[in-house]
mmCIF file with all atom_site columns, C-alpha atoms in Angstrom:
data_model
loop_
_atom_site.group_PDB
_atom_site.id
_atom_site.type_symbol
_atom_site.label_atom_id
_atom_site.label_alt_id
_atom_site.label_comp_id
_atom_site.label_asym_id
_atom_site.label_entity_id
_atom_site.label_seq_id
_atom_site.pdbx_PDB_ins_code
_atom_site.Cartn_x
_atom_site.Cartn_y
_atom_site.Cartn_z
_atom_site.occupancy
_atom_site.B_iso_or_equiv
_atom_site.pdbx_formal_charge
_atom_site.auth_seq_id
_atom_site.auth_comp_id
_atom_site.auth_asym_id
_atom_site.auth_atom_id
_atom_site.pdbx_PDB_model_num
ATOM 1   C CA . MET A 1 1   ? 35.801 -41.741 0.465   1.00 85.00 ? 10  MET A CA 1
ATOM 2   C CA . GLU A 1 2   ? 37.680 -41.432 -2.764  1.00 91.00 ? 11  GLU A CA 1
ATOM 3   C CA . PRO A 1 3   ? 39.905 -38.365 -3.143  1.00 94.00 ? 12  PRO A CA 1
ATOM 4   C CA . ILE A 1 4   ? 38.421 -35.305 -4.827  1.00 94.00 ? 13  ILE A CA 1
ATOM 5   C CA . ASP A 1 5   ? 40.475 -33.781 -7.601  1.00 96.00 ? 14  ASP A CA 1
ATOM 6   C CA . LEU A 1 6   ? 40.060 -30.133 -6.623  1.00 95.00 ? 15  LEU A CA 1
ATOM 7   C CA . PHE A 1 7   ? 41.922 -28.917 -9.698  1.00 97.00 ? 16  PHE A CA 1
ATOM 8   C CA . GLU A 1 8   ? 39.520 -30.796 -11.989 1.00 96.00 ? 17  GLU A CA 1
ATOM 9   C CA . LEU A 1 9   ? 36.582 -29.510 -9.963  1.00 95.00 ? 18  LEU A CA 1
ATOM 10  C CA . ARG A 1 10  ? 37.911 -25.958 -10.304 1.00 96.00 ? 19  ARG A CA 1
ATOM 11  C CA . GLU A 1 11  ? 38.373 -26.423 -14.041 1.00 97.00 ? 20  GLU A CA 1
ATOM 12  C CA . HIS A 1 12  ? 34.839 -27.777 -14.347 1.00 96.00 ? 21  HIS A CA 1
ATOM 13  C CA . PHE A 1 13  ? 33.499 -24.737 -12.472 1.00 96.00 ? 22  PHE A CA 1
ATOM 14  C CA . ASN A 1 14  ? 35.459 -22.415 -14.755 1.00 96.00 ? 23  ASN A CA 1
ATOM 15  C CA . ARG A 1 15  ? 34.331 -24.184 -17.951 1.00 96.00 ? 24  ARG A CA 1
ATOM 16  C CA . SER A 1 16  ? 30.741 -24.089 -16.735 1.00 96.00 ? 25  SER A CA 1
ATOM 17  C CA . ARG A 1 17  ? 31.056 -20.436 -15.629 1.00 95.00 ? 26  ARG A CA 1
ATOM 18  C CA . ILE A 1 18  ? 29.896 -21.337 -12.112 1.00 96.00 ? 27  ILE A CA 1
ATOM 19  C CA . LEU A 1 19  ? 30.086 -18.358 -9.772  1.00 94.00 ? 28  LEU A CA 1
ATOM 20  C CA . LEU A 1 20  ? 28.663 -20.002 -6.679  1.00 95.00 ? 29  LEU A CA 1
ATOM 21  C CA . CYS A 1 21  ? 27.887 -23.589 -5.757  1.00 96.00 ? 30  CYS A CA 1
ATOM 22  C CA . PHE A 1 22  ? 26.459 -25.077 -2.578  1.00 96.00 ? 31  PHE A CA 1
ATOM 23  C CA . ASN A 1 23  ? 25.393 -28.600 -1.680  1.00 96.00 ? 32  ASN A CA 1
ATOM 24  C CA . GLY A 1 24  ? 24.192 -29.601 1.763   1.00 96.00 ? 33  GLY A CA 1
ATOM 25  C CA . PRO A 1 25  ? 21.799 -28.827 4.599   1.00 95.00 ? 34  PRO A CA 1
ATOM 26  C CA . ILE A 1 26  ? 20.419 -25.313 4.341   1.00 93.00 ? 35  ILE A CA 1
ATOM 27  C CA . SER A 1 27  ? 19.399 -23.099 7.250   1.00 93.00 ? 36  SER A CA 1
ATOM 28  C CA . ARG A 1 28  ? 18.021 -19.585 7.363   1.00 94.00 ? 37  ARG A CA 1
ATOM 29  C CA . SER A 1 29  ? 21.382 -18.188 8.457   1.00 95.00 ? 38  SER A CA 1
ATOM 30  C CA . LEU A 1 30  ? 23.181 -20.070 5.686   1.00 95.00 ? 39  LEU A CA 1
ATOM 31  C CA . ILE A 1 31  ? 20.728 -18.730 3.084   1.00 96.00 ? 40  ILE A CA 1
ATOM 32  C CA . GLU A 1 32  ? 21.546 -15.249 4.372   1.00 96.00 ? 41  GLU A CA 1
ATOM 33  C CA . GLU A 1 33  ? 25.329 -15.766 4.380   1.00 96.00 ? 42  GLU A CA 1
ATOM 34  C CA . ILE A 1 34  ? 25.399 -17.233 0.876   1.00 96.00 ? 43  ILE A CA 1
ATOM 35  C CA . GLY A 1 35  ? 23.081 -14.434 -0.245  1.00 95.00 ? 44  GLY A CA 1
ATOM 36  C CA . ASN A 1 36  ? 25.512 -11.838 1.116   1.00 95.00 ? 45  ASN A CA 1
ATOM 37  C CA . ALA A 1 37  ? 28.400 -13.544 -0.669  1.00 95.00 ? 46  ALA A CA 1
ATOM 38  C CA . LEU A 1 38  ? 26.351 -13.591 -3.882  1.00 96.00 ? 47  LEU A CA 1
ATOM 39  C CA . LYS A 1 39  ? 25.509 -9.877  -3.559  1.00 95.00 ? 48  LYS A CA 1
ATOM 40  C CA . ASN A 1 40  ? 29.176 -9.044  -2.970  1.00 93.00 ? 49  ASN A CA 1
ATOM 41  C CA . TYR A 1 41  ? 30.246 -11.115 -5.966  1.00 92.00 ? 50  TYR A CA 1
ATOM 42  C CA . LEU A 1 42  ? 27.682 -9.473  -8.242  1.00 94.00 ? 51  LEU A CA 1
ATOM 43  C CA . GLN A 1 43  ? 28.739 -6.046  -7.011  1.00 92.00 ? 52  GLN A CA 1
ATOM 44  C CA . ALA A 1 44  ? 32.427 -6.837  -7.631  1.00 91.00 ? 53  ALA A CA 1
ATOM 45  C CA . GLU A 1 45  ? 31.511 -8.086  -11.094 1.00 89.00 ? 54  GLU A CA 1
ATOM 46  C CA . ASN A 1 46  ? 29.748 -4.752  -11.774 1.00 91.00 ? 55  ASN A CA 1
ATOM 47  C CA . ALA A 1 47  ? 26.472 -6.480  -12.555 1.00 91.00 ? 56  ALA A CA 1
ATOM 48  C CA . LEU A 1 48  ? 23.652 -4.158  -13.499 1.00 92.00 ? 57  LEU A CA 1
ATOM 49  C CA . PRO A 1 49  ? 21.750 -3.326  -10.301 1.00 93.00 ? 58  PRO A CA 1
ATOM 50  C CA . SER A 1 50  ? 18.462 -4.664  -11.703 1.00 94.00 ? 59  SER A CA 1
ATOM 51  C CA . ALA A 1 51  ? 20.087 -7.960  -12.731 1.00 95.00 ? 60  ALA A CA 1
ATOM 52  C CA . ALA A 1 52  ? 21.887 -8.271  -9.395  1.00 96.00 ? 61  ALA A CA 1
ATOM 53  C CA . MET A 1 53  ? 18.629 -7.707  -7.505  1.00 96.00 ? 62  MET A CA 1
ATOM 54  C CA . ASP A 1 54  ? 16.786 -10.263 -9.651  1.00 97.00 ? 63  ASP A CA 1
ATOM 55  C CA . VAL A 1 55  ? 19.532 -12.873 -9.229  1.00 98.00 ? 64  VAL A CA 1
ATOM 56  C CA . PHE A 1 56  ? 19.562 -12.312 -5.478  1.00 97.00 ? 65  PHE A CA 1
ATOM 57  C CA . SER A 1 57  ? 15.767 -12.426 -5.098  1.00 97.00 ? 66  SER A CA 1
ATOM 58  C CA . VAL A 1 58  ? 15.468 -15.585 -7.239  1.00 98.00 ? 67  VAL A CA 1
ATOM 59  C CA . TYR A 1 59  ? 18.244 -17.237 -5.185  1.00 98.00 ? 68  TYR A CA 1
ATOM 60  C CA . VAL A 1 60  ? 16.440 -16.326 -1.940  1.00 97.00 ? 69  VAL A CA 1
ATOM 61  C CA . GLU A 1 61  ? 13.041 -17.500 -3.214  1.00 97.00 ? 70  GLU A CA 1
ATOM 62  C CA . LEU A 1 62  ? 14.359 -20.863 -4.407  1.00 97.00 ? 71  LEU A CA 1
ATOM 63  C CA . THR A 1 63  ? 16.431 -21.606 -1.312  1.00 97.00 ? 72  THR A CA 1
ATOM 64  C CA . GLN A 1 64  ? 13.678 -20.538 1.077   1.00 96.00 ? 73  GLN A CA 1
ATOM 65  C CA . ASN A 1 65  ? 11.223 -22.753 -0.818  1.00 96.00 ? 74  ASN A CA 1
ATOM 66  C CA . ILE A 1 66  ? 13.575 -25.706 -0.376  1.00 97.00 ? 75  ILE A CA 1
ATOM 67  C CA . ARG A 1 67  ? 13.998 -24.995 3.334   1.00 96.00 ? 76  ARG A CA 1
ATOM 68  C CA . HIS A 1 68  ? 10.251 -24.564 3.930   1.00 96.00 ? 77  HIS A CA 1
ATOM 69  C CA . TYR A 1 69  ? 9.445  -27.730 1.993   1.00 97.00 ? 78  TYR A CA 1
ATOM 70  C CA . ALA A 1 70  ? 11.977 -29.784 3.953   1.00 97.00 ? 79  ALA A CA 1
ATOM 71  C CA . MET A 1 71  ? 10.652 -28.454 7.259   1.00 96.00 ? 80  MET A CA 1
ATOM 72  C CA . ALA A 1 72  ? 7.003  -29.074 6.260   1.00 96.00 ? 81  ALA A CA 1
ATOM 73  C CA . ARG A 1 73  ? 7.857  -32.674 5.332   1.00 97.00 ? 82  ARG A CA 1
ATOM 74  C CA . GLY A 1 74  ? 9.840  -33.236 8.532   1.00 96.00 ? 83  GLY A CA 1
ATOM 75  C CA . TYR A 1 75  ? 12.998 -34.084 6.618   1.00 97.00 ? 84  TYR A CA 1
ATOM 76  C CA . ASP A 1 76  ? 16.256 -34.478 8.503   1.00 95.00 ? 85  ASP A CA 1
ATOM 77  C CA . GLU A 1 77  ? 19.361 -32.496 7.477   1.00 92.00 ? 86  GLU A CA 1
ATOM 78  C CA . LEU A 1 78  ? 20.414 -34.974 4.804   1.00 92.00 ? 87  LEU A CA 1
ATOM 79  C CA . GLN A 1 79  ? 16.941 -35.307 3.288   1.00 95.00 ? 88  GLN A CA 1
ATOM 80  C CA . GLY A 1 80  ? 16.482 -31.522 3.419   1.00 94.00 ? 89  GLY A CA 1
ATOM 81  C CA . SER A 1 81  ? 19.743 -30.782 1.644   1.00 96.00 ? 90  SER A CA 1
ATOM 82  C CA . ALA A 1 82  ? 19.796 -28.310 -1.204  1.00 97.00 ? 91  ALA A CA 1
ATOM 83  C CA . THR A 1 83  ? 21.968 -28.055 -4.267  1.00 98.00 ? 92  THR A CA 1
ATOM 84  C CA . VAL A 1 84  ? 22.304 -24.475 -5.508  1.00 98.00 ? 93  VAL A CA 1
ATOM 85  C CA . VAL A 1 85  ? 24.348 -23.184 -8.441  1.00 98.00 ? 94  VAL A CA 1
ATOM 86  C CA . VAL A 1 86  ? 24.646 -19.659 -9.806  1.00 97.00 ? 95  VAL A CA 1
ATOM 87  C CA . ALA A 1 87  ? 26.433 -19.458 -13.147 1.00 97.00 ? 96  ALA A CA 1
ATOM 88  C CA . ARG A 1 88  ? 26.625 -17.395 -16.321 1.00 96.00 ? 97  ARG A CA 1
ATOM 89  C CA . ASP A 1 89  ? 25.756 -18.583 -19.774 1.00 95.00 ? 98  ASP A CA 1
ATOM 90  C CA . GLU A 1 90  ? 27.658 -17.806 -22.986 1.00 94.00 ? 99  GLU A CA 1
ATOM 91  C CA . SER A 1 91  ? 25.673 -14.588 -23.521 1.00 95.00 ? 100 SER A CA 1
ATOM 92  C CA . GLY A 1 92  ? 26.366 -13.288 -20.008 1.00 93.00 ? 101 GLY A CA 1
ATOM 93  C CA . ARG A 1 93  ? 22.970 -14.046 -18.499 1.00 97.00 ? 102 ARG A CA 1
ATOM 94  C CA . TYR A 1 94  ? 22.853 -15.417 -14.976 1.00 97.00 ? 103 TYR A CA 1
ATOM 95  C CA . LEU A 1 95  ? 21.538 -18.925 -14.346 1.00 98.00 ? 104 LEU A CA 1
ATOM 96  C CA . VAL A 1 96  ? 20.118 -19.599 -10.904 1.00 98.00 ? 105 VAL A CA 1
ATOM 97  C CA . GLN A 1 97  ? 19.589 -23.306 -10.362 1.00 98.00 ? 106 GLN A CA 1
ATOM 98  C CA . ALA A 1 98  ? 18.362 -25.098 -7.280  1.00 98.00 ? 107 ALA A CA 1
ATOM 99  C CA . GLY A 1 99  ? 17.383 -28.648 -6.482  1.00 98.00 ? 108 GLY A CA 1
ATOM 100 C CA . ASN A 1 100 ? 16.215 -30.822 -3.626  1.00 98.00 ? 109 ASN A CA 1
ATOM 101 C CA . MET A 1 101 ? 14.572 -34.098 -2.745  1.00 98.00 ? 110 MET A CA 1
ATOM 102 C CA . VAL A 1 102 ? 10.776 -34.094 -3.017  1.00 98.00 ? 111 VAL A CA 1
ATOM 103 C CA . GLU A 1 103 ? 7.960  -36.559 -2.554  1.00 98.00 ? 112 GLU A CA 1
ATOM 104 C CA . LYS A 1 104 ? 7.093  -38.130 -5.907  1.00 98.00 ? 113 LYS A CA 1
ATOM 105 C CA . ALA A 1 105 ? 3.568  -36.649 -6.129  1.00 97.00 ? 114 ALA A CA 1
ATOM 106 C CA . ASP A 1 106 ? 4.811  -33.204 -5.066  1.00 97.00 ? 115 ASP A CA 1
ATOM 107 C CA . GLY A 1 107 ? 7.569  -33.245 -7.675  1.00 98.00 ? 116 GLY A CA 1
ATOM 108 C CA . GLU A 1 108 ? 5.234  -34.279 -10.462 1.00 98.00 ? 117 GLU A CA 1
ATOM 109 C CA . ALA A 1 109 ? 2.721  -31.560 -9.518  1.00 97.00 ? 118 ALA A CA 1
ATOM 110 C CA . LEU A 1 110 ? 5.486  -28.950 -9.315  1.00 97.00 ? 119 LEU A CA 1
ATOM 111 C CA . LEU A 1 111 ? 6.910  -29.946 -12.687 1.00 98.00 ? 120 LEU A CA 1
ATOM 112 C CA . ALA A 1 112 ? 3.443  -29.661 -14.244 1.00 97.00 ? 121 ALA A CA 1
ATOM 113 C CA . ARG A 1 113 ? 3.002  -26.193 -12.678 1.00 96.00 ? 122 ARG A CA 1
ATOM 114 C CA . ILE A 1 114 ? 6.356  -25.017 -14.038 1.00 97.00 ? 123 ILE A CA 1
ATOM 115 C CA . GLN A 1 115 ? 5.547  -26.364 -17.494 1.00 97.00 ? 124 GLN A CA 1
ATOM 116 C CA . GLU A 1 116 ? 2.268  -24.456 -17.324 1.00 97.00 ? 125 GLU A CA 1
ATOM 117 C CA . LEU A 1 117 ? 4.062  -21.227 -16.331 1.00 97.00 ? 126 LEU A CA 1
ATOM 118 C CA . SER A 1 118 ? 6.713  -21.715 -19.025 1.00 97.00 ? 127 SER A CA 1
ATOM 119 C CA . ARG A 1 119 ? 4.038  -21.473 -21.705 1.00 97.00 ? 128 ARG A CA 1
ATOM 120 C CA . LEU A 1 120 ? 2.950  -17.999 -20.535 1.00 97.00 ? 129 LEU A CA 1
ATOM 121 C CA . ASP A 1 121 ? 4.344  -14.774 -21.982 1.00 97.00 ? 130 ASP A CA 1
ATOM 122 C CA . LYS A 1 122 ? 5.303  -11.771 -19.825 1.00 96.00 ? 131 LYS A CA 1
ATOM 123 C CA . ALA A 1 123 ? 1.798  -10.223 -19.939 1.00 97.00 ? 132 ALA A CA 1
ATOM 124 C CA . GLU A 1 124 ? 0.185  -13.543 -19.000 1.00 97.00 ? 133 GLU A CA 1
ATOM 125 C CA . LEU A 1 125 ? 2.670  -14.031 -16.145 1.00 97.00 ? 134 LEU A CA 1
ATOM 126 C CA . LYS A 1 126 ? 1.829  -10.547 -14.854 1.00 96.00 ? 135 LYS A CA 1
ATOM 127 C CA . ALA A 1 127 ? -1.889 -11.377 -14.976 1.00 96.00 ? 136 ALA A CA 1
ATOM 128 C CA . ALA A 1 128 ? -1.274 -14.707 -13.215 1.00 95.00 ? 137 ALA A CA 1
ATOM 129 C CA . TYR A 1 129 ? 0.741  -12.903 -10.529 1.00 95.00 ? 138 TYR A CA 1
ATOM 130 C CA . LYS A 1 130 ? -2.070 -10.393 -9.946  1.00 94.00 ? 139 LYS A CA 1
ATOM 131 C CA . ALA A 1 131 ? -4.688 -13.160 -9.864  1.00 92.00 ? 140 ALA A CA 1
ATOM 132 C CA . GLN A 1 132 ? -2.630 -15.148 -7.337  1.00 91.00 ? 141 GLN A CA 1
ATOM 133 C CA . LEU A 1 133 ? -2.152 -12.007 -5.245  1.00 88.00 ? 142 LEU A CA 1
ATOM 134 C CA . ARG A 1 134 ? -5.944 -11.610 -4.993  1.00 88.00 ? 143 ARG A CA 1
ATOM 135 C CA . GLN A 1 135 ? -6.495 -15.216 -3.877  1.00 83.00 ? 144 GLN A CA 1
ATOM 136 C CA . PRO A 1 136 ? -7.322 -15.645 -0.172  1.00 79.00 ? 145 PRO A CA 1
ATOM 137 C CA . ARG A 1 137 ? -4.476 -17.320 1.663   1.00 71.00 ? 146 ARG A CA 1
ATOM 138 C CA . ASP A 1 138 ? -5.089 -20.190 4.040   1.00 64.00 ? 147 ASP A CA 1
ATOM 139 C CA . GLU A 1 139 ? -2.577 -19.652 6.849   1.00 63.00 ? 148 GLU A CA 1
ATOM 140 C CA . ASN A 1 140 ? -2.637 -23.382 7.714   1.00 57.00 ? 149 ASN A CA 1
ATOM 141 C CA . ALA A 1 141 ? -1.962 -24.585 4.185   1.00 56.00 ? 150 ALA A CA 1
ATOM 142 C CA . VAL A 1 142 ? 1.478  -25.668 3.081   1.00 52.00 ? 151 VAL A CA 1
ATOM 143 C CA . SER A 1 143 ? 2.037  -23.213 0.268   1.00 55.00 ? 152 SER A CA 1
ATOM 144 C CA . GLY A 1 144 ? 3.957  -24.036 -2.832  1.00 57.00 ? 153 GLY A CA 1
ATOM 145 C CA . ALA A 1 145 ? 4.146  -23.164 -6.514  1.00 57.00 ? 154 ALA A CA 1
ATOM 146 C CA . GLY A 1 146 ? 2.272  -19.935 -5.879  1.00 86.00 ? 155 GLY A CA 1
ATOM 147 C CA . LEU A 1 147 ? 3.180  -16.275 -5.874  1.00 93.00 ? 156 LEU A CA 1
ATOM 148 C CA . GLY A 1 148 ? 6.922  -16.773 -5.381  1.00 94.00 ? 157 GLY A CA 1
ATOM 149 C CA . LEU A 1 149 ? 7.233  -19.180 -8.293  1.00 96.00 ? 158 LEU A CA 1
ATOM 150 C CA . ILE A 1 150 ? 5.261  -16.858 -10.555 1.00 97.00 ? 159 ILE A CA 1
ATOM 151 C CA . ASP A 1 151 ? 7.567  -14.019 -9.499  1.00 97.00 ? 160 ASP A CA 1
ATOM 152 C CA . VAL A 1 152 ? 10.617 -16.144 -10.369 1.00 98.00 ? 161 VAL A CA 1
ATOM 153 C CA . ALA A 1 153 ? 9.065  -16.867 -13.785 1.00 98.00 ? 162 ALA A CA 1
ATOM 154 C CA . ARG A 1 154 ? 8.458  -13.133 -14.294 1.00 98.00 ? 163 ARG A CA 1
ATOM 155 C CA . LYS A 1 155 ? 12.097 -12.300 -13.485 1.00 97.00 ? 164 LYS A CA 1
ATOM 156 C CA . SER A 1 156 ? 13.426 -15.018 -15.786 1.00 98.00 ? 165 SER A CA 1
ATOM 157 C CA . ALA A 1 157 ? 14.454 -13.884 -19.275 1.00 97.00 ? 166 ALA A CA 1
ATOM 158 C CA . LEU A 1 158 ? 13.666 -17.360 -20.618 1.00 97.00 ? 167 LEU A CA 1
ATOM 159 C CA . PRO A 1 159 ? 10.942 -19.799 -19.577 1.00 98.00 ? 168 PRO A CA 1
ATOM 160 C CA . LEU A 1 160 ? 11.733 -21.669 -16.369 1.00 98.00 ? 169 LEU A CA 1
ATOM 161 C CA . SER A 1 161 ? 13.064 -25.153 -16.903 1.00 97.00 ? 170 SER A CA 1
ATOM 162 C CA . ALA A 1 162 ? 12.737 -28.017 -14.467 1.00 98.00 ? 171 ALA A CA 1
ATOM 163 C CA . SER A 1 163 ? 13.429 -31.714 -14.277 1.00 98.00 ? 172 SER A CA 1
ATOM 164 C CA . LEU A 1 164 ? 12.900 -34.706 -12.022 1.00 98.00 ? 173 LEU A CA 1
ATOM 165 C CA . ALA A 1 165 ? 15.344 -37.536 -11.371 1.00 98.00 ? 174 ALA A CA 1
ATOM 166 C CA . PRO A 1 166 ? 14.371 -40.694 -9.453  1.00 98.00 ? 175 PRO A CA 1
ATOM 167 C CA . MET A 1 167 ? 16.017 -41.216 -6.076  1.00 97.00 ? 176 MET A CA 1
ATOM 168 C CA . ASP A 1 168 ? 13.998 -44.115 -4.670  1.00 96.00 ? 177 ASP A CA 1
ATOM 169 C CA . ALA A 1 169 ? 10.418 -45.445 -4.867  1.00 96.00 ? 178 ALA A CA 1
ATOM 170 C CA . GLN A 1 170 ? 8.922  -42.445 -3.041  1.00 97.00 ? 179 GLN A CA 1
ATOM 171 C CA . HIS A 1 171 ? 11.329 -39.590 -3.781  1.00 98.00 ? 180 HIS A CA 1
ATOM 172 C CA . LEU A 1 172 ? 12.561 -37.586 -6.737  1.00 98.00 ? 181 LEU A CA 1
ATOM 173 C CA . PHE A 1 173 ? 15.263 -34.973 -7.076  1.00 98.00 ? 182 PHE A CA 1
ATOM 174 C CA . PHE A 1 174 ? 13.646 -31.795 -8.351  1.00 98.00 ? 183 PHE A CA 1
ATOM 175 C CA . SER A 1 175 ? 15.781 -29.254 -10.261 1.00 98.00 ? 184 SER A CA 1
ATOM 176 C CA . LEU A 1 176 ? 14.702 -25.773 -11.352 1.00 98.00 ? 185 LEU A CA 1
ATOM 177 C CA . ARG A 1 177 ? 16.562 -23.210 -13.489 1.00 98.00 ? 186 ARG A CA 1
ATOM 178 C CA . ALA A 1 178 ? 15.802 -19.530 -13.974 1.00 98.00 ? 187 ALA A CA 1
ATOM 179 C CA . THR A 1 179 ? 17.730 -17.373 -16.455 1.00 98.00 ? 188 THR A CA 1
ATOM 180 C CA . ILE A 1 180 ? 18.236 -13.732 -15.477 1.00 97.00 ? 189 ILE A CA 1
#
């Protein structure tokens, strides 16, 4: 392994206004521990309570989605790894970004769903949320891109943005960003 220049990494984090960064296998207890650290950081930064709650809930939703997806696909720890970044943009808004490996068809369907949601305004997102809430839920179905994603879109100050990057013939790396 080549040496990591921690100073340069630190400088990159500072230039990019990264508050929290994680890359690796993600468990329920790790989601909780990172969530607690995130809450403490936001509290120390005197974030508005509503913004802090939205950042925390979006972080939890995205990381739990990654964990559930990896488990449903039977991925091992490496395949089920998550990359999570919480940062601030130039105007002080929080950026919650998460990514993981997905099956090609799943990633393409998810990207299409996010593009669809990104075209909706706040009133349309609220209506979509209520409509999804009324839908019967099949307990045996692998859920995805449903109520939680709509809720993330509703909390986001800007439309969600997502991208796919090829990993191999069957897998893509899916990235999602919400702005709070």
